Coordinates of N, CA and C in Angstrom, one line a residue:
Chain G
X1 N 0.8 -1.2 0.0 CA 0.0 0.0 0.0 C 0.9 1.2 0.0
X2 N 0.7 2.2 -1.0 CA 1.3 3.6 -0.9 C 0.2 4.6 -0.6
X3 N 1.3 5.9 -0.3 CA 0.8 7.1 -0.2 C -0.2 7.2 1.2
X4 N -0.9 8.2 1.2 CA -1.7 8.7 2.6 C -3.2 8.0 2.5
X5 N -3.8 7.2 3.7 CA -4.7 6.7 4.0 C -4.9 7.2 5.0
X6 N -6.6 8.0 4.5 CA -7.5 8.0 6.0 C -8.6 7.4 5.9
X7 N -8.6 7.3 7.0 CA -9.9 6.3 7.5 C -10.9 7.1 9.1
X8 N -12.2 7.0 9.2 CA -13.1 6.5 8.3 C -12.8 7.3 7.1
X9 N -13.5 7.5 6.0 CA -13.7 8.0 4.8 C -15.0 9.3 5.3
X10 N -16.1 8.8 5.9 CA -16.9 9.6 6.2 C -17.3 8.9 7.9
X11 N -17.7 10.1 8.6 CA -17.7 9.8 9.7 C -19.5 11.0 10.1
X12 N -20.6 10.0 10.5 CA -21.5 11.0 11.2 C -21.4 10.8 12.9
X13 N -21.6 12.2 13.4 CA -21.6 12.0 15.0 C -22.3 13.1 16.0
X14 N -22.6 12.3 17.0 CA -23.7 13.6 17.8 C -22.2 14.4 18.3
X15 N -23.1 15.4 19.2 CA -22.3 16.3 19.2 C -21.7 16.0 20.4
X16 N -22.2 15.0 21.7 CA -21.4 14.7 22.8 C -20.6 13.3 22.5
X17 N -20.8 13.3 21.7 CA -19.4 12.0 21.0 C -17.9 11.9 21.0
X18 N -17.1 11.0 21.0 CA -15.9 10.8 20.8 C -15.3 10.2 20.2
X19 N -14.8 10.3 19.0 CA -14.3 9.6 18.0 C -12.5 10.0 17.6
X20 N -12.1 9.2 16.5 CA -10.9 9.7 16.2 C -10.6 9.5 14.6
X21 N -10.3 10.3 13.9 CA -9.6 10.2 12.5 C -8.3 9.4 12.8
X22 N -8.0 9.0 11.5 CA -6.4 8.1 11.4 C -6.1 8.4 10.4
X23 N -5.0 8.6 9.9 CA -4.2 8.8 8.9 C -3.0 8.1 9.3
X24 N -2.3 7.2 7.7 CA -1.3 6.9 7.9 C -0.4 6.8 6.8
X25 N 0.9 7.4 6.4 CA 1.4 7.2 5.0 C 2.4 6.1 5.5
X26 N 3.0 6.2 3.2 CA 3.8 4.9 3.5 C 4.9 5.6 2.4
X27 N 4.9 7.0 2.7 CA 6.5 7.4 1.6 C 7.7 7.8 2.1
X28 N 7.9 7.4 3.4 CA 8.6 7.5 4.5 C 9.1 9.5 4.8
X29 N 7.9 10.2 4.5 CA 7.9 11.1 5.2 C 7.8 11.7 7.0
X30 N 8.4 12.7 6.9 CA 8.6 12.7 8.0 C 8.0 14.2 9.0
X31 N 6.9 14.6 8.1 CA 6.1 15.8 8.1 C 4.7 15.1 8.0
X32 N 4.1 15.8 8.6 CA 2.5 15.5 8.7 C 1.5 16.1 9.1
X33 N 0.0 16.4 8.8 CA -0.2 17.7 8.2 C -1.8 17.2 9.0
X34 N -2.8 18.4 9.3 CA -4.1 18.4 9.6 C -4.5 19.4 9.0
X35 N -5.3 19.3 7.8 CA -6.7 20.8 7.4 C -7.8 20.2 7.6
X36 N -8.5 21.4 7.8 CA -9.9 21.3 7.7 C -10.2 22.1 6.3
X37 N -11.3 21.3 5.4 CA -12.0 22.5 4.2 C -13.2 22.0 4.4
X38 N -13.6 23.6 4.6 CA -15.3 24.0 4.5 C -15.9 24.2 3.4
X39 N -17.0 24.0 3.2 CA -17.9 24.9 2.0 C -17.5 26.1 2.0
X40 N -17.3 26.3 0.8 CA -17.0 28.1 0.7 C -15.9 29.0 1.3
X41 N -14.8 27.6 1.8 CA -13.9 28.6 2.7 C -12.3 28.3 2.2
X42 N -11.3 28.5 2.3 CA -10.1 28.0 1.9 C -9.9 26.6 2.9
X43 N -8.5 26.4 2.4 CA -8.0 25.4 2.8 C -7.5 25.7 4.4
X44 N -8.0 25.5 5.5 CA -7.1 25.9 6.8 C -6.1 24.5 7.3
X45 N -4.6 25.1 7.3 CA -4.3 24.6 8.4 C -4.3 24.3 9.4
X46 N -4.3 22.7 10.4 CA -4.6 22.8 11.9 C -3.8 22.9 12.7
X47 N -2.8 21.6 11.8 CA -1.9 20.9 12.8 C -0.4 20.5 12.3
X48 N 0.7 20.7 12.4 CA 1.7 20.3 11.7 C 2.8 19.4 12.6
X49 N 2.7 18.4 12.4 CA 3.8 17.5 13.2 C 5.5 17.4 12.0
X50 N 6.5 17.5 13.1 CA 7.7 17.3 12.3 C 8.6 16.2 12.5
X51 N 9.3 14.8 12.4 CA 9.3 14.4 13.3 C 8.8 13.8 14.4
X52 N 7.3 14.0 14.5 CA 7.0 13.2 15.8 C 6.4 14.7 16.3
X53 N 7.4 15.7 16.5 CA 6.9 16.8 17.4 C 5.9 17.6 16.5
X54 N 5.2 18.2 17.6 CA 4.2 19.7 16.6 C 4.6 20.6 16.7
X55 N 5.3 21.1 15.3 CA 5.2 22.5 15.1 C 4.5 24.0 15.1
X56 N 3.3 23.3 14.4 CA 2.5 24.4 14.9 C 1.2 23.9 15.2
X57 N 0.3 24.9 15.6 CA -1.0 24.6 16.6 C -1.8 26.2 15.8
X58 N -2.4 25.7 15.2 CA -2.9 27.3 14.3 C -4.1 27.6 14.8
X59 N -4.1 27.9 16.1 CA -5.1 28.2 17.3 C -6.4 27.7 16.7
X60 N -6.4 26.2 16.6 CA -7.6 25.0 16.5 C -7.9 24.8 18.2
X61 N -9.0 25.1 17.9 CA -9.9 24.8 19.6 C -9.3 23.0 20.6
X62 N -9.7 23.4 21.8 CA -9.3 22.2 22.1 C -9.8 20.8 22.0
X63 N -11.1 20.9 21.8 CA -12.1 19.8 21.6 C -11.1 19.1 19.5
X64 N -10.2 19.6 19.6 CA -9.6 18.9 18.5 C -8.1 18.7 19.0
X65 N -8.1 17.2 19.5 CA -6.8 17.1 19.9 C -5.9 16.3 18.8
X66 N -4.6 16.2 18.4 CA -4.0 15.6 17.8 C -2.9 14.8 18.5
X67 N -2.8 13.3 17.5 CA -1.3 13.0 18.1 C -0.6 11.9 17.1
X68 N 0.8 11.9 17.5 CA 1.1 11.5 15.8 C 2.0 10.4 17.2
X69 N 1.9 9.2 17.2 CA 3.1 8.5 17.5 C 4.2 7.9 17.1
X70 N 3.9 8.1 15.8 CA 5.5 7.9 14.8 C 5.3 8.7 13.9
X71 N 6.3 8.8 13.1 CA 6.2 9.5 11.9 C 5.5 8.7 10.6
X72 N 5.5 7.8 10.8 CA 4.3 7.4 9.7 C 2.5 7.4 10.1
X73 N 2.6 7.7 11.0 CA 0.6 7.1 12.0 C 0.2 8.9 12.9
X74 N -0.9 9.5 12.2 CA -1.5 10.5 12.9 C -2.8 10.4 13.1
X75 N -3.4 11.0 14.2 CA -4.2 11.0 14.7 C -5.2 12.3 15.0
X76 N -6.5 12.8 14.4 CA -7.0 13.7 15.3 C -8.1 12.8 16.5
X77 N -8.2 13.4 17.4 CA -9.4 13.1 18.3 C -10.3 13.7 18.6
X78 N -11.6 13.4 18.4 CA -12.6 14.7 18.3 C -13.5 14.2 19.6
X79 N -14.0 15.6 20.4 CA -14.9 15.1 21.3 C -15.9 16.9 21.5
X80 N -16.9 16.5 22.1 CA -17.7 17.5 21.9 C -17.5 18.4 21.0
X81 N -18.1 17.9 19.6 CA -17.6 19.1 18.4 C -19.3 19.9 18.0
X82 N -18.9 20.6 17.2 CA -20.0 22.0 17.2 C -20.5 21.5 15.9
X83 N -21.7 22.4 15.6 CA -21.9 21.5 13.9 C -20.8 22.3 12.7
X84 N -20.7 23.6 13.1 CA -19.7 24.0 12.7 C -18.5 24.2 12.3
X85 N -18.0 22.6 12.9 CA -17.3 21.9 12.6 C -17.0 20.7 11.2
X86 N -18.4 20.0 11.0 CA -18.8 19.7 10.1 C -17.8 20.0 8.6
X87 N -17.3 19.1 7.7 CA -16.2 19.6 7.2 C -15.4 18.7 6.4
X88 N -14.3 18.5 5.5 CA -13.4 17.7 4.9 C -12.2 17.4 5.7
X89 N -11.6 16.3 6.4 CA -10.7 16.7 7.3 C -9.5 16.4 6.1
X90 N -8.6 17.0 5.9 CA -7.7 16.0 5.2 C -6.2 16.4 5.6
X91 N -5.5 14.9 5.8 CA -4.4 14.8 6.2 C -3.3 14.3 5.0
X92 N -2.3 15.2 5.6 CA -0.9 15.4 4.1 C 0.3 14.8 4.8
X93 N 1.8 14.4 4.2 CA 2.8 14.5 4.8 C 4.0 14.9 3.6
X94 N 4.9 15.3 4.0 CA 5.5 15.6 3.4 C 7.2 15.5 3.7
X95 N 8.3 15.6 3.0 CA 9.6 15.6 3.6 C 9.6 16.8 4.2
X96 N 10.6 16.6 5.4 CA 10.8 18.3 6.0 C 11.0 19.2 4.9
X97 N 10.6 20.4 5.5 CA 11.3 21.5 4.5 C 10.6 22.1 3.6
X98 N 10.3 23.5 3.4 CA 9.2 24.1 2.8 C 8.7 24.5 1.4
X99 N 9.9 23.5 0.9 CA 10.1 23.4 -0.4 C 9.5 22.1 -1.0
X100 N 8.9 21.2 0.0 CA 9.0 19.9 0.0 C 7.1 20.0 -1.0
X101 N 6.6 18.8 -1.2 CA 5.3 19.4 -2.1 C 4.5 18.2 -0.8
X102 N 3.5 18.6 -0.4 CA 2.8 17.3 0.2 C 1.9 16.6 -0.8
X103 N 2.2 15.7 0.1 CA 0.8 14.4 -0.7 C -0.1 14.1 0.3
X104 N -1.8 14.1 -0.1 CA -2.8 14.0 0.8 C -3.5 13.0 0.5
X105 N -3.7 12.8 1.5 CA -5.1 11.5 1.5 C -6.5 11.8 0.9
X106 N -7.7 11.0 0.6 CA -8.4 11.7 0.4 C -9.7 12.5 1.3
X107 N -9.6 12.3 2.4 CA -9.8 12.8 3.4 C -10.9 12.0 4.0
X108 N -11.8 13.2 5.6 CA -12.6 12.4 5.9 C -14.0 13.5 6.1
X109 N -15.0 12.8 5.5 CA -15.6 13.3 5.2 C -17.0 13.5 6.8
X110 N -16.4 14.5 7.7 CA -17.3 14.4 9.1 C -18.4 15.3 8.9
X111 N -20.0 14.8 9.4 CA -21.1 15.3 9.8 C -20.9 15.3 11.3
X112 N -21.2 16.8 11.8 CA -21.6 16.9 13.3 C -23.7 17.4 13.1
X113 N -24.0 16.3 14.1 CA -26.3 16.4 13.9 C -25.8 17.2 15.2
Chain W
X1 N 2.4 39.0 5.7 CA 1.9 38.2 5.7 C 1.7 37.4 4.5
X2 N 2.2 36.0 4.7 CA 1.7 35.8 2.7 C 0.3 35.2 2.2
X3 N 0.0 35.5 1.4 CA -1.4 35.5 0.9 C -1.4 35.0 -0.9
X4 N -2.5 34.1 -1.2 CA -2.8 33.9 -2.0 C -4.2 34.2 -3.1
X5 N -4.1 34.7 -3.8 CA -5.5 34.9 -4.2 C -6.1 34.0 -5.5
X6 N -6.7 33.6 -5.5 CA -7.5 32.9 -6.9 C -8.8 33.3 -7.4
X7 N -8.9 34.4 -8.3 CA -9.7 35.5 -8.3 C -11.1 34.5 -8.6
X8 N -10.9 33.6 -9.4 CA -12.0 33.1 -10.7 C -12.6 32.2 -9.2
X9 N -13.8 32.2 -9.0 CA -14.2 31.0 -8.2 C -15.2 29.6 -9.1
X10 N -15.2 29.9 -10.2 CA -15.3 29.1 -10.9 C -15.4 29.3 -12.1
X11 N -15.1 28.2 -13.1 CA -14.8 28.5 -14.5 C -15.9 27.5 -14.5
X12 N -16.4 27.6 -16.6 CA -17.0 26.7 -17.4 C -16.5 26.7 -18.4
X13 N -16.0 25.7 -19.2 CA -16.2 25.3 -20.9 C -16.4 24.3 -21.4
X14 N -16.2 24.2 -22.3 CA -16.7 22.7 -23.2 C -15.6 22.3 -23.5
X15 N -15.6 20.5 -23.8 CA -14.5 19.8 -23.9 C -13.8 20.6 -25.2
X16 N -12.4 20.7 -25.2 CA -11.3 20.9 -26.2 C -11.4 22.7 -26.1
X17 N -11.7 23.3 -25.3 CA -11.4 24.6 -24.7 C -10.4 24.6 -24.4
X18 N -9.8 26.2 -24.2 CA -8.6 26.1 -23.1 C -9.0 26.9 -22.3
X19 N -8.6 26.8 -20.7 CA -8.5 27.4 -20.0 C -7.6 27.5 -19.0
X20 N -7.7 28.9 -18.4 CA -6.2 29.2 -17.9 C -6.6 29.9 -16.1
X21 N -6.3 29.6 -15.4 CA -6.4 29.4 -13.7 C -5.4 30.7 -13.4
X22 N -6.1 31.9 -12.9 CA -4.9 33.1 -12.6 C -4.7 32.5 -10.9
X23 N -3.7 33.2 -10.5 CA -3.2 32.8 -9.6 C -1.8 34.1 -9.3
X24 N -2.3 35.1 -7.9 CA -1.5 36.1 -7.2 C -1.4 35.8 -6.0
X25 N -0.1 36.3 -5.6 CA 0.8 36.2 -4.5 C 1.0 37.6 -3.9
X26 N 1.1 36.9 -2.4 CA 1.7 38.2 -1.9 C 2.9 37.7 -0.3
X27 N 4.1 38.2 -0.7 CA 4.8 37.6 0.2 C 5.9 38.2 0.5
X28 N 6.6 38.6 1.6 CA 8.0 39.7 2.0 C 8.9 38.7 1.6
X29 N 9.2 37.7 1.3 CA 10.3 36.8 1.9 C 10.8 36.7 0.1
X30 N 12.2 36.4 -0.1 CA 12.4 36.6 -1.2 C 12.7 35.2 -1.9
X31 N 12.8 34.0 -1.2 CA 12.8 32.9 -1.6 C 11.9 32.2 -1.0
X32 N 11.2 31.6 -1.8 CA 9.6 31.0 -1.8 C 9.4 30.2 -2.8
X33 N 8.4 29.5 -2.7 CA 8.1 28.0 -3.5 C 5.9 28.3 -3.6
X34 N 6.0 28.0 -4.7 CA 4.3 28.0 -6.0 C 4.2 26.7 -6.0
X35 N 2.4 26.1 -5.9 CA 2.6 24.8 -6.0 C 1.2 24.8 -6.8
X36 N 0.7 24.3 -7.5 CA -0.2 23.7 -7.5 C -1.1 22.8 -7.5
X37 N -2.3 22.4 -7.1 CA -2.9 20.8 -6.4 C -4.0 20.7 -7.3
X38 N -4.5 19.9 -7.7 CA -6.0 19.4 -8.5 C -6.6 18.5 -7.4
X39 N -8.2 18.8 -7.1 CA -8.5 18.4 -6.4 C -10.0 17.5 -6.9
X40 N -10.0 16.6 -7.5 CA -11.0 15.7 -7.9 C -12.4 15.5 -6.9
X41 N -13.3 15.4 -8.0 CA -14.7 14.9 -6.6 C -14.1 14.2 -5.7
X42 N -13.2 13.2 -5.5 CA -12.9 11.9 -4.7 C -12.4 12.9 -3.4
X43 N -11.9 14.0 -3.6 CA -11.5 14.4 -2.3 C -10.1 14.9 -2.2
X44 N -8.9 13.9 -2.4 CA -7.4 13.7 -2.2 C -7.1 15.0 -3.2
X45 N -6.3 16.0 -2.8 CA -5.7 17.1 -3.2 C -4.5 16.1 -4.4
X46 N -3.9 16.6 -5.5 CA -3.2 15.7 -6.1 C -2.0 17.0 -6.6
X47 N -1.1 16.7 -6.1 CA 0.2 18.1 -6.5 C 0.5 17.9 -7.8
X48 N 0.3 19.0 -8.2 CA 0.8 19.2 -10.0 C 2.0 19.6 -10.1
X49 N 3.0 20.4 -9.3 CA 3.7 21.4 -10.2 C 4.1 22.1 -8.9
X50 N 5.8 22.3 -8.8 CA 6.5 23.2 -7.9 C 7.5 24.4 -8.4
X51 N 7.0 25.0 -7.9 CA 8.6 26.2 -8.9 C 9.2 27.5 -7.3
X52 N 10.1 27.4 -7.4 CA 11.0 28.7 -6.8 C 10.9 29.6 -7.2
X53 N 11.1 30.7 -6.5 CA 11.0 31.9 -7.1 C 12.2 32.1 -7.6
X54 N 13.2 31.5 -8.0 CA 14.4 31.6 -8.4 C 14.3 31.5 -10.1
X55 N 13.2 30.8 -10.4 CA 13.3 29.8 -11.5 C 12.2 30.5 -12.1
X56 N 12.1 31.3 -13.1 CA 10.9 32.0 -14.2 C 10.5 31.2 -15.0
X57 N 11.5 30.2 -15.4 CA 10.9 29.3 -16.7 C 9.6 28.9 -16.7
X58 N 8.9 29.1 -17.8 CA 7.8 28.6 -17.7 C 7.6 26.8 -17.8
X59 N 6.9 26.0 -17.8 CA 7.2 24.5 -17.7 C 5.7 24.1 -18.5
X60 N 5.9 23.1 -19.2 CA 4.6 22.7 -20.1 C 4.5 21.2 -20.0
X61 N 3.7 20.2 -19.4 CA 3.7 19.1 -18.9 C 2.5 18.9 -19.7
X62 N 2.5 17.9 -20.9 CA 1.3 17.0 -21.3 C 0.5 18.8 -21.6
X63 N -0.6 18.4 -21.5 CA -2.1 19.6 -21.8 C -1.7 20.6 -20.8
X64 N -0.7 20.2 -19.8 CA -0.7 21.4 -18.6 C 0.3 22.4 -19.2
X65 N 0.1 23.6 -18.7 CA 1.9 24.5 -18.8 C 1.3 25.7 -18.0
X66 N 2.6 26.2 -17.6 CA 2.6 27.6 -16.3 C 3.2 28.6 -16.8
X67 N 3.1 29.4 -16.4 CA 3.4 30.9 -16.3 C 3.7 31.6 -15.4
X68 N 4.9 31.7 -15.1 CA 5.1 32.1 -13.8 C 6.5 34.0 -14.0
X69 N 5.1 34.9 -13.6 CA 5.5 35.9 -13.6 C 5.8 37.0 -12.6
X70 N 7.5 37.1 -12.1 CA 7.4 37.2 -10.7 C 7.2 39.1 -10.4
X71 N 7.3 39.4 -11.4 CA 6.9 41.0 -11.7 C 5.3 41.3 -11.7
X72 N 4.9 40.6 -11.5 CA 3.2 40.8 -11.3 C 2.7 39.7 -10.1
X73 N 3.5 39.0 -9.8 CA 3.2 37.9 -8.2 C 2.0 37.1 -8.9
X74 N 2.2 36.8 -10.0 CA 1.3 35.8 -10.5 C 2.1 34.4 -11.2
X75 N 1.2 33.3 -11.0 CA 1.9 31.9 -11.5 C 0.4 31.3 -12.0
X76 N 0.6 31.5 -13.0 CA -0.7 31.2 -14.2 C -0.4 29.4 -14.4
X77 N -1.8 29.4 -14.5 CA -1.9 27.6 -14.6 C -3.2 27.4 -16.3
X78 N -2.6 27.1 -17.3 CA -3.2 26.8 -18.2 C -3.6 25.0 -18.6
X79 N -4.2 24.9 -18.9 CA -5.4 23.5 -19.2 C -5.8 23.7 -20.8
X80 N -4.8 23.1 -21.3 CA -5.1 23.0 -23.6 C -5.6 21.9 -23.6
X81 N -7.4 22.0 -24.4 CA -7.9 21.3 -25.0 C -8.2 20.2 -23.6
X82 N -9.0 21.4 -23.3 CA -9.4 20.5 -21.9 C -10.3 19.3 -22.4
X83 N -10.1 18.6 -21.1 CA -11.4 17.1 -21.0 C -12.2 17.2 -20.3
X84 N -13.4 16.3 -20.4 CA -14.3 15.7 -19.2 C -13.4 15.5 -17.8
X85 N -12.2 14.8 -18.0 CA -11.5 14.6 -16.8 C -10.6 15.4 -16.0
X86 N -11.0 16.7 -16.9 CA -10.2 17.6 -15.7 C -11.3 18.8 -15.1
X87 N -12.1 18.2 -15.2 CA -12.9 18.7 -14.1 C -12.7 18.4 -12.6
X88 N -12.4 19.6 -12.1 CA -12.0 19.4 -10.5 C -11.9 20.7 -10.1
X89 N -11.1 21.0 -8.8 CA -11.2 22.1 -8.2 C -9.3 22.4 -8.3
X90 N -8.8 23.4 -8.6 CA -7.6 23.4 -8.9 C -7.2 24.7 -7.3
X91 N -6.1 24.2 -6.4 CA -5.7 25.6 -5.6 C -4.0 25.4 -6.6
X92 N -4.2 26.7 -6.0 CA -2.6 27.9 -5.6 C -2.0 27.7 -4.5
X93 N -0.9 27.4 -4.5 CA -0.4 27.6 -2.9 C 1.0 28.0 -3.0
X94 N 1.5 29.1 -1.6 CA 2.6 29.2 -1.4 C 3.6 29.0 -0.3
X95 N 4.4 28.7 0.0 CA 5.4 28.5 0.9 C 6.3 29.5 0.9
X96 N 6.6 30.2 2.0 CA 8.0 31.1 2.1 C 9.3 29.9 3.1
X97 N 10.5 30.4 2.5 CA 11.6 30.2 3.3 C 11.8 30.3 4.9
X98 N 10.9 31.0 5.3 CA 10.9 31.6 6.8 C 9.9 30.9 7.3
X99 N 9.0 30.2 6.7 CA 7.5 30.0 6.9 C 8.2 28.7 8.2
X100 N 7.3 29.0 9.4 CA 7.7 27.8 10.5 C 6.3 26.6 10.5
X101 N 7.4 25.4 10.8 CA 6.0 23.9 10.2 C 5.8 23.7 8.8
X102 N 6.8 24.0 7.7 CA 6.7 24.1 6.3 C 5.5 24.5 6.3
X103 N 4.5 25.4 6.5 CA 3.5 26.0 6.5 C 3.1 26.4 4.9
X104 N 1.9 25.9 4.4 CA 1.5 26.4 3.2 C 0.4 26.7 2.9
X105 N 0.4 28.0 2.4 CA -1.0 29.2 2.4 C -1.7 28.3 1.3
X106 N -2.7 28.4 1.1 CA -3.7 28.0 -0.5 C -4.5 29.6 -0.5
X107 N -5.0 29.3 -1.7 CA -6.0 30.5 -2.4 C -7.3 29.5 -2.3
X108 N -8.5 30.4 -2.4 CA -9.4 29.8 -2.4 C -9.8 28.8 -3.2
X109 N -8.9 28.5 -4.3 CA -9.7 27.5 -5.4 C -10.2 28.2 -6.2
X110 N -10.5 27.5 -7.7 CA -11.0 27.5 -8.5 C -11.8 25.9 -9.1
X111 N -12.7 25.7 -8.9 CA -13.6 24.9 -10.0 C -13.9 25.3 -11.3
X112 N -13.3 24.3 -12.0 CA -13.4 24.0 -13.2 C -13.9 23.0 -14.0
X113 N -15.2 23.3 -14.9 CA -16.3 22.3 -15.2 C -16.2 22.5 -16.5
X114 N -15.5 21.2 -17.2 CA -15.9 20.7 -18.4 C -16.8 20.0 -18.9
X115 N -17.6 20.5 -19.5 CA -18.7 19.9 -20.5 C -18.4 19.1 -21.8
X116 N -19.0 17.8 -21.7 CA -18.5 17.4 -23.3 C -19.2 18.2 -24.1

């Protein structure tokens, strides 16, 4: 298996629920990436792991936790989310370095009722 | 701050048109990296195409080729004798040298709908 897999593919959930996205690549990158895309909105970054560590935290609320425990396997965790939230989640990775091009999965497709 | 813009929020034509995807920049940093992604119903963003701002050449891949003009902060994305299959949503993105988390801005997109 190549390239970025997430799973679920689509995900519905009440709003006092707890679930978790997974993303995992296989191009032995070592960058790894969280957006959210809305209807009608750009692409936002959430989350950026480098290495293992997070680089940045692009003031995403708390009820969106992330965690990556290798460099190939990430994770968001979602708990009390808003409908608001509702959304494309999709996760990328990339070689370090800002020159690097990412590759994304095709995301996951979350309903918050 | 850098910023992207993708004026067209969506295009139309018919198969074997051409169409061409504008795409401006705005960024302090003087070494910087243009990307652009095709993004299919399926979802998965798909990278087309990387250039430095070092590098003007324009580049012509199959039906694709760019334009990349650093005197107007634009990096033009043209589509010859388009298909049914490139219908999708095409972004812009840029990266600066300085940018912390390889951080990369997108523009809002463009959809682009071929008609046979």
């Amino acid at each position: 298996e190549t390239g970025v897999t997430q799973t679920p593919r689509h995900l519905v959930m009440g709003m006092t629920n707890k679930k978790s996205l997974k993303c995992e690549q296989h191009l032995g990158h070592n960058a790894m990436y969280w957006y959210k895309q809305s209807a009608k909105k750009p692409l936002e970054l959430m989350f950026v792991y480098n290495f293992k560590e997070q680089t940045e935290n692009n003031s995403v609320p708390s009820r969106f936790s992330p965690e990556c425990p290798n460099s190939s396997h990430l994770f968001l965790h979602l708990h009390t989310l808003q409908p608001e939230d509702s959304a494309l989640y999709l996760c990328a990775s990339s070689q370090d370095g800002v020159q690097q091009p990412q590759h994304f999965g095709d995301g996951t497709r979350l309903s918050i009722l | 701050a850098q910023k992207v813009t993708q004026a067209q929020t969506e295009i139309s034509v018919v198969e074997k048109e051409d169409v061409t995807l504008d795409c401006v920049y705005e960024t302090r940093d003087t070494t910087y990296y243009l990307f652009w992604y095709k993004q299919p119903p399926s979802g998965e963003l798909v990278f087309l195409i990387r250039r430095n701002s070092f590098d003007e050449q324009n580049e012509i891949s199959g039906r694709y080729s760019w334009n990349f003009q650093k005197s107007t902060s634009s990096f033009n994305f043209t589509i010859t004798a388009s298909q049914v299959v490139d219908s999708a949503v095409y972004f812009c993105a840029l990266s600066e040298r300085e940018a912390a988390g390889n951080k990369l801005t997108f523009g809002g997109g463009t959809r682009v709908l071929v008609k046979p």
